[in-house]
């Protein structure tokens, strides 16, 4: 073990250089013109797994972007850990807000800056490098390890569910280790035990058959943008409650115990607001910020377009308006049921003067991980050792829809060993990842394998 830790330290410069190579590949899964880059990124991951000493490294074709799989099964009578992560990244727009180009990683202020630095390349690379350090020094791992790194997480993992169902045996494991979430605060070792679900909708309102002069026609027909704005406004009441019928029907209320645990976490609304440069926070009445973020469902408009949006002014009464809206869900809400309720309700409140199309784009179930498993306990001991501090247990506001399917299909607990920070600008310009977290993440992974083998 001592050699392994020394190896991590001695090779930290090279590790960061290799992470930079990983980050130079623009593996944007949603954009067709990047398909080749995504495929190259899969090859990159496979080559790093091979160099680390993993066996049976495979690139598995799917209907979409490929999966990368690898295993090392030499720890007889020891548990098996499946490491899941994703090598695809989000688009980079708006490009002009990046201080340095998104696919030219730089190190500044102890952080690495690039698209994917946190989400998820930096976080999954940690586990590849942990395995490398163990295999180069001990020639073996304390547990059996499988890797499954996918290329379609950011588009809702459309092909992974099927793969899980048909490959239960191949993926058989005792715990699924995932670093794709956040530390509670810088340097605070954290295990997450909850993720919110998601229901993503698109609403289109159609008015007149063509764009019209707003002088010749304004006042005589419905303006789809005006009507869409009214419709969106009706989806929440003055207390921040979503008004869709039955929206809260299956929401599991927070227990007193969990509320108390949230309260014990050191969190300041003031600091939170200040960092975001807002004068005041806002959310559902009767709940604290952490409760709103982790344990309450929400509705947000993600984008709205229609009419004239270029520079200057153009007097036009647009023919169409569209909004993309998403709802974050909590146990036991179901994305399909919520999509139905949403569709029924928005159709019922849209005026007769416009046509309405409602589409469900994608969704995912919320997830709770039981805290009693050996895997979670081992993970908490591991992160405490790596960071030299007591581990905290938190829930997350974000979603990783495939996690529930892992737990159900493989009957193994998920270990959400978050290493990012909510301030790392994931999905946003100037994404970054702390090099200290990268380093401590590698140690956490090594210690986890050791602790879990006991
Ligand atoms: N890494 C995130 C999930 C996440 C976000 C965890 C914030 C913790 C905090 C993941 O890559 C992601 O972006 N998930 C999407 C899911 C969607 C594309 C189905 C999300 O949460 O929007
Ligand atoms: Mn993401």
Short mmCIF file of N, CA and C in Angstrom, two decimals, residues 168-331:
data_model
loop_
_atom_site.label_atom_id
_atom_site.label_comp_id
_atom_site.label_asym_id
_atom_site.label_seq_id
_atom_site.Cartn_x
_atom_site.Cartn_y
_atom_site.Cartn_z
N UNK A 168 -26.85 -8.84 -17.49
CA UNK A 168 -26.83 -8.90 -16.03
C UNK A 168 -25.68 -9.74 -15.50
N UNK A 169 -25.39 -10.80 -16.19
CA UNK A 169 -24.34 -11.69 -15.71
C UNK A 169 -22.96 -11.07 -15.86
N UNK A 170 -22.74 -10.49 -17.01
CA UNK A 170 -21.46 -9.83 -17.29
C UNK A 170 -21.19 -8.72 -16.27
N UNK A 171 -22.26 -8.01 -15.88
CA UNK A 171 -22.09 -6.84 -15.01
C UNK A 171 -22.29 -7.17 -13.53
N UNK A 172 -22.55 -8.42 -13.23
CA UNK A 172 -22.79 -8.87 -11.86
C UNK A 172 -21.75 -8.26 -10.91
N UNK A 173 -22.21 -7.71 -9.81
CA UNK A 173 -21.27 -7.06 -8.89
C UNK A 173 -21.91 -6.91 -7.51
N UNK A 174 -21.11 -6.46 -6.56
CA UNK A 174 -21.61 -6.26 -5.19
C UNK A 174 -21.84 -4.78 -4.87
N UNK A 175 -21.30 -3.91 -5.71
CA UNK A 175 -21.54 -2.48 -5.54
C UNK A 175 -21.22 -1.77 -6.85
N UNK A 176 -21.98 -0.70 -7.11
CA UNK A 176 -21.70 0.12 -8.30
C UNK A 176 -21.10 1.44 -7.81
N UNK A 177 -19.86 1.66 -8.18
CA UNK A 177 -19.14 2.85 -7.70
C UNK A 177 -19.23 3.94 -8.76
N UNK A 178 -19.76 5.10 -8.36
CA UNK A 178 -19.99 6.19 -9.32
C UNK A 178 -19.50 7.50 -8.74
N UNK A 179 -18.59 8.16 -9.44
CA UNK A 179 -18.24 9.53 -9.08
C UNK A 179 -18.74 10.43 -10.18
N UNK A 180 -19.94 10.97 -9.99
CA UNK A 180 -20.53 11.88 -10.99
C UNK A 180 -21.45 12.87 -10.27
N UNK A 181 -21.09 13.12 -9.02
CA UNK A 181 -21.90 14.03 -8.19
C UNK A 181 -20.94 14.98 -7.46
N UNK A 182 -21.40 15.58 -6.36
CA UNK A 182 -20.61 16.65 -5.74
C UNK A 182 -20.25 16.41 -4.29
N UNK A 183 -19.12 17.01 -3.92
CA UNK A 183 -18.79 17.14 -2.49
C UNK A 183 -19.77 18.15 -1.89
N UNK A 184 -20.05 18.03 -0.62
CA UNK A 184 -20.94 19.01 0.02
C UNK A 184 -20.30 20.40 0.03
N UNK A 185 -18.98 20.44 0.23
CA UNK A 185 -18.23 21.69 0.21
C UNK A 185 -16.78 21.32 -0.09
N UNK A 186 -15.94 22.30 -0.48
CA UNK A 186 -14.56 21.95 -0.80
C UNK A 186 -13.91 21.20 0.36
N UNK A 187 -13.23 20.11 0.02
CA UNK A 187 -12.50 19.37 1.04
C UNK A 187 -13.33 18.62 2.07
N UNK A 188 -14.63 18.52 1.84
CA UNK A 188 -15.48 17.77 2.77
C UNK A 188 -15.84 16.42 2.13
N UNK A 189 -15.29 15.33 2.66
CA UNK A 189 -15.59 14.02 2.07
C UNK A 189 -17.09 13.74 2.15
N UNK A 190 -17.64 13.27 1.02
CA UNK A 190 -19.09 13.19 0.91
C UNK A 190 -19.54 11.91 0.22
N UNK A 191 -20.53 11.28 0.79
CA UNK A 191 -21.23 10.20 0.10
C UNK A 191 -22.67 10.67 -0.12
N UNK A 192 -23.13 10.60 -1.38
CA UNK A 192 -24.49 11.01 -1.69
C UNK A 192 -25.39 9.79 -1.63
N UNK A 193 -26.60 9.97 -1.08
CA UNK A 193 -27.50 8.82 -1.02
C UNK A 193 -28.82 9.06 -1.74
N UNK A 194 -28.93 10.16 -2.45
CA UNK A 194 -30.16 10.41 -3.19
C UNK A 194 -29.90 11.21 -4.45
N UNK A 195 -30.66 10.94 -5.48
CA UNK A 195 -30.60 11.73 -6.72
C UNK A 195 -32.03 12.08 -7.09
N UNK A 196 -32.23 13.26 -7.65
CA UNK A 196 -33.57 13.55 -8.12
C UNK A 196 -33.81 12.91 -9.49
N UNK A 197 -35.05 12.70 -9.81
CA UNK A 197 -35.41 12.20 -11.13
C UNK A 197 -35.69 13.37 -12.05
N UNK A 198 -36.14 13.06 -13.24
CA UNK A 198 -36.31 14.11 -14.24
C UNK A 198 -37.46 13.78 -15.19
N UNK A 199 -38.17 14.85 -15.57
CA UNK A 199 -39.20 14.71 -16.60
C UNK A 199 -39.05 15.93 -17.50
N UNK A 200 -38.61 15.71 -18.72
CA UNK A 200 -38.25 16.83 -19.61
C UNK A 200 -39.28 16.96 -20.72
N UNK A 201 -39.90 18.14 -20.83
CA UNK A 201 -41.01 18.35 -21.76
C UNK A 201 -40.73 19.49 -22.72
N UNK A 202 -41.42 19.45 -23.85
CA UNK A 202 -41.35 20.56 -24.79
C UNK A 202 -42.78 20.97 -25.13
N UNK A 203 -43.05 22.26 -25.07
CA UNK A 203 -44.39 22.76 -25.37
C UNK A 203 -44.29 23.74 -26.52
N UNK A 204 -45.09 23.51 -27.54
CA UNK A 204 -45.08 24.41 -28.69
C UNK A 204 -46.48 24.99 -28.85
N UNK A 205 -46.56 26.32 -28.97
CA UNK A 205 -47.84 26.96 -29.25
C UNK A 205 -47.79 27.52 -30.66
N UNK A 206 -48.85 27.26 -31.41
CA UNK A 206 -48.89 27.71 -32.79
C UNK A 206 -50.09 28.64 -32.97
N UNK A 207 -49.81 29.83 -33.46
CA UNK A 207 -50.86 30.82 -33.71
C UNK A 207 -51.16 30.90 -35.19
N UNK A 208 -51.08 32.09 -35.76
CA UNK A 208 -51.38 32.27 -37.20
C UNK A 208 -50.42 31.47 -38.08
N UNK A 209 -50.83 31.24 -39.33
CA UNK A 209 -50.05 30.35 -40.21
C UNK A 209 -48.71 30.92 -40.64
N UNK A 210 -48.42 32.19 -40.34
CA UNK A 210 -47.12 32.81 -40.71
C UNK A 210 -46.84 33.96 -39.78
N UNK A 211 -45.59 34.37 -39.75
CA UNK A 211 -45.24 35.57 -38.98
C UNK A 211 -45.99 36.77 -39.59
N UNK A 212 -46.49 37.64 -38.71
CA UNK A 212 -47.31 38.77 -39.19
C UNK A 212 -46.70 40.09 -38.77
N UNK A 213 -47.07 41.15 -39.46
CA UNK A 213 -46.70 42.51 -39.04
C UNK A 213 -47.48 42.79 -37.75
N UNK A 214 -46.77 43.17 -36.71
CA UNK A 214 -47.45 43.30 -35.43
C UNK A 214 -48.34 44.54 -35.37
N UNK A 215 -48.17 45.44 -36.36
CA UNK A 215 -49.07 46.59 -36.43
C UNK A 215 -50.35 46.23 -37.15
N UNK A 216 -50.21 45.58 -38.30
CA UNK A 216 -51.40 45.23 -39.09
C UNK A 216 -52.27 44.19 -38.40
N UNK A 217 -51.64 43.35 -37.56
CA UNK A 217 -52.40 42.23 -36.98
C UNK A 217 -52.45 42.21 -35.45
N UNK A 218 -51.52 42.95 -34.80
CA UNK A 218 -51.44 42.89 -33.34
C UNK A 218 -52.74 43.32 -32.68
N UNK A 219 -53.27 42.51 -31.82
CA UNK A 219 -54.54 42.83 -31.16
C UNK A 219 -55.70 42.03 -31.72
N UNK A 220 -55.46 41.41 -32.89
CA UNK A 220 -56.58 40.67 -33.50
C UNK A 220 -56.46 39.16 -33.37
N UNK A 221 -55.24 38.68 -33.23
CA UNK A 221 -55.04 37.23 -33.04
C UNK A 221 -54.13 37.00 -31.84
N UNK A 222 -54.16 35.79 -31.34
CA UNK A 222 -53.30 35.46 -30.19
C UNK A 222 -51.84 35.49 -30.62
N UNK A 223 -51.00 36.02 -29.74
CA UNK A 223 -49.56 35.98 -29.94
C UNK A 223 -49.03 34.77 -29.16
N UNK A 224 -48.49 33.76 -29.86
CA UNK A 224 -48.08 32.53 -29.16
C UNK A 224 -47.06 32.76 -28.05
N UNK A 225 -46.21 33.78 -28.22
CA UNK A 225 -45.24 34.04 -27.14
C UNK A 225 -45.95 34.57 -25.91
N UNK A 226 -46.86 35.52 -26.11
CA UNK A 226 -47.63 36.03 -24.96
C UNK A 226 -48.37 34.90 -24.25
N UNK A 227 -48.99 34.04 -25.04
CA UNK A 227 -49.79 32.95 -24.45
C UNK A 227 -48.90 31.93 -23.74
N UNK A 228 -47.72 31.69 -24.32
CA UNK A 228 -46.80 30.74 -23.70
C UNK A 228 -46.31 31.28 -22.35
N UNK A 229 -46.05 32.59 -22.32
CA UNK A 229 -45.60 33.20 -21.06
C UNK A 229 -46.69 33.06 -19.99
N UNK A 230 -47.94 33.30 -20.36
CA UNK A 230 -49.04 33.15 -19.40
C UNK A 230 -49.16 31.71 -18.92
N UNK A 231 -48.99 30.82 -19.88
CA UNK A 231 -49.11 29.40 -19.53
C UNK A 231 -48.02 28.99 -18.53
N UNK A 232 -46.80 29.41 -18.80
CA UNK A 232 -45.69 29.06 -17.90
C UNK A 232 -45.95 29.64 -16.51
N UNK A 233 -46.43 30.88 -16.51
CA UNK A 233 -46.68 31.55 -15.22
C UNK A 233 -47.71 30.80 -14.37
N UNK A 234 -48.63 30.12 -15.06
CA UNK A 234 -49.67 29.39 -14.32
C UNK A 234 -49.18 28.08 -13.71
N UNK A 235 -47.99 27.66 -14.06
CA UNK A 235 -47.53 26.34 -13.59
C UNK A 235 -47.00 26.36 -12.16
N UNK A 236 -46.80 27.56 -11.61
CA UNK A 236 -46.40 27.65 -10.20
C UNK A 236 -47.24 28.71 -9.51
N UNK A 237 -47.57 28.49 -8.25
CA UNK A 237 -48.34 29.51 -7.53
C UNK A 237 -47.41 30.43 -6.75
N UNK A 238 -48.01 31.33 -5.98
CA UNK A 238 -47.18 32.34 -5.32
C UNK A 238 -46.30 31.76 -4.20
N UNK A 239 -46.62 30.56 -3.77
CA UNK A 239 -45.78 29.91 -2.75
C UNK A 239 -44.72 28.99 -3.35
N UNK A 240 -44.57 29.06 -4.68
CA UNK A 240 -43.57 28.23 -5.33
C UNK A 240 -43.98 26.77 -5.47
N UNK A 241 -45.29 26.52 -5.33
CA UNK A 241 -45.79 25.14 -5.51
C UNK A 241 -46.17 24.95 -6.97
N UNK A 242 -45.87 23.78 -7.50
CA UNK A 242 -46.27 23.45 -8.86
C UNK A 242 -47.77 23.17 -8.86
N UNK A 243 -48.47 23.75 -9.85
CA UNK A 243 -49.94 23.70 -9.83
C UNK A 243 -50.53 22.53 -10.62
N UNK A 244 -49.69 21.73 -11.24
CA UNK A 244 -50.18 20.58 -12.02
C UNK A 244 -50.91 19.62 -11.08
N UNK A 245 -52.17 19.26 -11.41
CA UNK A 245 -52.91 18.34 -10.52
C UNK A 245 -52.13 17.04 -10.29
N UNK A 246 -52.21 16.56 -9.10
CA UNK A 246 -51.56 15.30 -8.68
C UNK A 246 -50.04 15.32 -8.70
N UNK A 247 -49.45 16.50 -8.91
CA UNK A 247 -47.99 16.58 -9.01
C UNK A 247 -47.31 16.06 -7.74
N UNK A 248 -47.89 16.40 -6.59
CA UNK A 248 -47.25 16.03 -5.31
C UNK A 248 -47.80 14.71 -4.73
N UNK A 249 -48.72 14.11 -5.48
CA UNK A 249 -49.46 12.96 -4.96
C UNK A 249 -48.54 11.87 -4.36
N UNK A 250 -47.46 11.53 -5.07
CA UNK A 250 -46.61 10.41 -4.59
C UNK A 250 -45.33 10.87 -3.90
N UNK A 251 -45.22 12.18 -3.64
CA UNK A 251 -43.99 12.67 -3.02
C UNK A 251 -43.87 12.15 -1.59
N UNK A 252 -42.76 11.51 -1.30
CA UNK A 252 -42.51 11.03 0.06
C UNK A 252 -42.11 12.22 0.92
N UNK A 253 -42.86 12.51 1.97
CA UNK A 253 -42.50 13.67 2.80
C UNK A 253 -41.18 13.44 3.52
N UNK A 254 -40.49 14.53 3.79
CA UNK A 254 -39.26 14.44 4.56
C UNK A 254 -39.57 14.00 5.98
N UNK A 255 -38.76 13.10 6.52
CA UNK A 255 -38.97 12.71 7.91
C UNK A 255 -38.29 13.75 8.80
N UNK A 256 -38.70 13.75 10.05
CA UNK A 256 -38.09 14.66 11.02
C UNK A 256 -36.59 14.38 11.10
N UNK A 257 -36.25 13.10 11.07
CA UNK A 257 -34.86 12.69 11.21
C UNK A 257 -34.01 13.25 10.06
N UNK A 258 -34.56 13.15 8.86
CA UNK A 258 -33.78 13.64 7.71
C UNK A 258 -33.68 15.16 7.73
N UNK A 259 -34.77 15.82 8.09
CA UNK A 259 -34.72 17.28 8.19
C UNK A 259 -33.65 17.69 9.21
N UNK A 260 -33.61 16.98 10.33
CA UNK A 260 -32.61 17.29 11.36
C UNK A 260 -31.20 17.07 10.83
N UNK A 261 -31.02 15.98 10.06
CA UNK A 261 -29.70 15.72 9.49
C UNK A 261 -29.27 16.81 8.51
N UNK A 262 -30.22 17.26 7.70
CA UNK A 262 -29.91 18.37 6.78
C UNK A 262 -29.47 19.60 7.57
N UNK A 263 -30.20 19.84 8.68
CA UNK A 263 -29.90 21.04 9.48
C UNK A 263 -28.51 21.00 10.09
N UNK A 264 -28.03 19.77 10.33
CA UNK A 264 -26.70 19.66 10.95
C UNK A 264 -25.58 20.03 9.98
N UNK A 265 -25.88 20.01 8.68
CA UNK A 265 -24.85 20.35 7.69
C UNK A 265 -24.65 21.87 7.68
N UNK A 266 -23.41 22.24 7.61
CA UNK A 266 -23.10 23.67 7.69
C UNK A 266 -23.40 24.34 6.36
N UNK A 267 -24.50 25.09 6.30
CA UNK A 267 -24.91 25.69 5.04
C UNK A 267 -25.43 27.09 5.29
N UNK A 268 -24.97 28.05 4.48
CA UNK A 268 -25.41 29.42 4.65
C UNK A 268 -26.14 29.92 3.40
N UNK A 269 -27.40 30.27 3.59
CA UNK A 269 -28.18 30.85 2.47
C UNK A 269 -27.51 32.10 1.94
N UNK A 270 -26.96 32.85 2.87
CA UNK A 270 -26.35 34.12 2.51
C UNK A 270 -25.16 33.92 1.56
N UNK A 271 -24.29 32.99 1.96
CA UNK A 271 -23.11 32.70 1.14
C UNK A 271 -23.52 32.16 -0.22
N UNK A 272 -24.53 31.31 -0.18
CA UNK A 272 -25.02 30.67 -1.41
C UNK A 272 -25.52 31.75 -2.37
N UNK A 273 -26.30 32.70 -1.84
CA UNK A 273 -26.85 33.78 -2.67
C UNK A 273 -25.73 34.68 -3.19
N UNK A 274 -24.78 34.93 -2.32
CA UNK A 274 -23.68 35.82 -2.68
C UNK A 274 -22.85 35.25 -3.83
N UNK A 275 -22.58 33.94 -3.73
CA UNK A 275 -21.77 33.31 -4.77
C UNK A 275 -22.47 33.39 -6.12
N UNK A 276 -23.81 33.35 -6.09
CA UNK A 276 -24.57 33.40 -7.35
C UNK A 276 -24.92 34.84 -7.75
N UNK A 277 -24.51 35.78 -6.93
CA UNK A 277 -24.81 37.20 -7.16
C UNK A 277 -26.31 37.46 -7.34
N UNK A 278 -27.11 36.87 -6.45
CA UNK A 278 -28.54 37.20 -6.40
C UNK A 278 -28.82 37.85 -5.05
N UNK A 279 -29.80 38.76 -5.01
CA UNK A 279 -30.10 39.47 -3.77
C UNK A 279 -30.82 38.58 -2.76
N UNK A 280 -31.51 37.60 -3.29
CA UNK A 280 -32.36 36.78 -2.43
C UNK A 280 -32.55 35.42 -3.07
N UNK A 281 -32.68 34.39 -2.25
CA UNK A 281 -33.00 33.08 -2.78
C UNK A 281 -34.52 32.97 -2.95
N UNK A 282 -34.98 32.01 -3.71
CA UNK A 282 -36.41 31.82 -3.90
C UNK A 282 -36.72 30.35 -4.09
N UNK A 283 -37.83 29.92 -3.54
CA UNK A 283 -38.21 28.52 -3.73
C UNK A 283 -39.51 28.21 -3.00
N UNK A 284 -39.80 26.94 -2.90
CA UNK A 284 -41.07 26.51 -2.32
C UNK A 284 -41.15 26.90 -0.85
N UNK A 285 -42.23 27.55 -0.50
CA UNK A 285 -42.42 28.03 0.87
C UNK A 285 -42.46 26.86 1.86
N UNK A 286 -41.87 27.06 3.02
CA UNK A 286 -41.93 26.04 4.06
C UNK A 286 -40.77 25.06 4.05
N UNK A 287 -39.82 25.29 3.16
CA UNK A 287 -38.67 24.37 3.09
C UNK A 287 -37.36 25.15 3.05
N UNK A 288 -36.33 24.56 3.64
CA UNK A 288 -35.01 25.18 3.61
C UNK A 288 -34.39 24.98 2.23
N UNK A 289 -33.30 25.67 1.99
CA UNK A 289 -32.64 25.56 0.67
C UNK A 289 -32.22 24.12 0.38
N UNK A 290 -31.61 23.47 1.34
CA UNK A 290 -31.17 22.09 1.10
C UNK A 290 -32.36 21.16 0.88
N UNK A 291 -33.43 21.40 1.62
CA UNK A 291 -34.64 20.59 1.40
C UNK A 291 -35.20 20.82 0.00
N UNK A 292 -35.23 22.08 -0.43
CA UNK A 292 -35.72 22.39 -1.77
C UNK A 292 -34.86 21.75 -2.85
N UNK A 293 -33.55 21.73 -2.61
CA UNK A 293 -32.63 21.21 -3.62
C UNK A 293 -32.63 19.68 -3.69
N UNK A 294 -32.77 19.06 -2.56
CA UNK A 294 -32.53 17.61 -2.51
C UNK A 294 -33.78 16.75 -2.40
N UNK A 295 -34.83 17.32 -1.78
CA UNK A 295 -35.95 16.46 -1.41
C UNK A 295 -37.30 16.97 -1.89
N UNK A 296 -37.32 18.05 -2.67
CA UNK A 296 -38.58 18.57 -3.18
C UNK A 296 -38.53 18.64 -4.71
N UNK A 297 -39.66 18.37 -5.35
CA UNK A 297 -39.69 18.46 -6.82
C UNK A 297 -39.81 19.90 -7.28
N UNK A 298 -39.37 20.17 -8.49
CA UNK A 298 -39.39 21.53 -9.02
C UNK A 298 -39.81 21.54 -10.48
N UNK A 299 -40.09 22.71 -10.98
CA UNK A 299 -40.37 22.89 -12.41
C UNK A 299 -39.58 24.11 -12.89
N UNK A 300 -38.80 23.92 -13.95
CA UNK A 300 -38.03 25.03 -14.50
C UNK A 300 -38.15 25.07 -16.01
N UNK A 301 -38.20 26.29 -16.53
CA UNK A 301 -38.14 26.49 -17.96
C UNK A 301 -36.65 26.51 -18.34
N UNK A 302 -36.24 25.68 -19.29
CA UNK A 302 -34.83 25.59 -19.66
C UNK A 302 -34.47 26.47 -20.85
N UNK A 303 -35.48 26.78 -21.64
CA UNK A 303 -35.23 27.60 -22.82
C UNK A 303 -36.56 27.98 -23.41
N UNK A 304 -36.59 29.15 -24.06
CA UNK A 304 -37.84 29.61 -24.65
C UNK A 304 -37.48 30.37 -25.92
N UNK A 305 -38.15 30.05 -26.98
CA UNK A 305 -37.81 30.76 -28.22
C UNK A 305 -39.01 30.94 -29.12
N UNK A 306 -38.84 31.86 -30.05
CA UNK A 306 -39.91 32.21 -30.97
C UNK A 306 -39.72 33.66 -31.36
N UNK A 307 -40.28 34.06 -32.51
CA UNK A 307 -40.22 35.46 -32.93
C UNK A 307 -38.82 35.93 -33.20
N UNK A 308 -38.60 37.20 -32.96
CA UNK A 308 -37.35 37.85 -33.34
C UNK A 308 -36.40 37.93 -32.15
N UNK A 309 -35.23 37.32 -32.28
CA UNK A 309 -34.29 37.32 -31.14
C UNK A 309 -32.91 37.85 -31.53
N UNK A 310 -32.80 38.42 -32.74
CA UNK A 310 -31.51 38.98 -33.16
C UNK A 310 -31.34 40.37 -32.54
N UNK A 311 -30.23 40.99 -32.88
CA UNK A 311 -29.96 42.34 -32.40
C UNK A 311 -30.96 43.35 -32.96
N UNK A 312 -31.28 44.35 -32.18
CA UNK A 312 -32.16 45.41 -32.67
C UNK A 312 -33.63 45.05 -32.53
N UNK A 313 -34.47 45.73 -33.27
CA UNK A 313 -35.92 45.54 -33.12
C UNK A 313 -36.55 45.17 -34.46
N UNK A 314 -37.53 44.30 -34.39
CA UNK A 314 -38.32 43.97 -35.58
C UNK A 314 -39.74 43.79 -35.11
N UNK A 315 -40.66 44.50 -35.70
CA UNK A 315 -42.05 44.40 -35.24
C UNK A 315 -42.72 43.21 -35.90
N UNK A 316 -42.84 42.16 -35.14
CA UNK A 316 -43.39 40.94 -35.69
C UNK A 316 -44.31 40.25 -34.69
N UNK A 317 -45.38 39.69 -35.20
CA UNK A 317 -46.25 38.87 -34.36
C UNK A 317 -45.97 37.44 -34.82
N UNK A 318 -45.24 36.68 -33.98
CA UNK A 318 -44.73 35.39 -34.44
C UNK A 318 -45.83 34.34 -34.58
N UNK A 319 -45.54 33.40 -35.44
CA UNK A 319 -46.49 32.33 -35.67
C UNK A 319 -46.38 31.22 -34.63
N UNK A 320 -45.20 31.12 -34.01
CA UNK A 320 -44.95 29.99 -33.10
C UNK A 320 -44.13 30.40 -31.89
N UNK A 321 -44.26 29.65 -30.82
CA UNK A 321 -43.37 29.82 -29.66
C UNK A 321 -43.16 28.47 -29.00
N UNK A 322 -41.97 28.24 -28.54
CA UNK A 322 -41.66 26.94 -27.93
C UNK A 322 -40.94 27.14 -26.60
N UNK A 323 -41.26 26.28 -25.66
CA UNK A 323 -40.52 26.30 -24.38
C UNK A 323 -40.08 24.88 -24.06
N UNK A 324 -38.87 24.76 -23.53
CA UNK A 324 -38.39 23.50 -23.01
C UNK A 324 -38.50 23.59 -21.49
N UNK A 325 -39.15 22.62 -20.91
CA UNK A 325 -39.36 22.67 -19.46
C UNK A 325 -39.00 21.35 -18.83
N UNK A 326 -38.39 21.43 -17.66
CA UNK A 326 -38.09 20.17 -16.99
C UNK A 326 -38.55 20.22 -15.55
N UNK A 327 -38.90 19.05 -15.07
CA UNK A 327 -39.28 18.91 -13.67
C UNK A 327 -38.31 17.96 -13.02
N UNK A 328 -37.74 18.37 -11.90
CA UNK A 328 -36.90 17.46 -11.11
C UNK A 328 -37.84 16.73 -10.17
N UNK A 329 -37.67 15.44 -10.07
CA UNK A 329 -38.61 14.62 -9.31
C UNK A 329 -37.94 13.99 -8.10
N UNK A 330 -38.75 13.66 -7.11
CA UNK A 330 -38.24 13.00 -5.91
C UNK A 330 -39.04 11.72 -5.68
N UNK A 331 -38.52 10.83 -4.84
CA UNK A 331 -39.28 9.60 -4.56
C UNK A 331 -40.67 9.97 -4.05
#
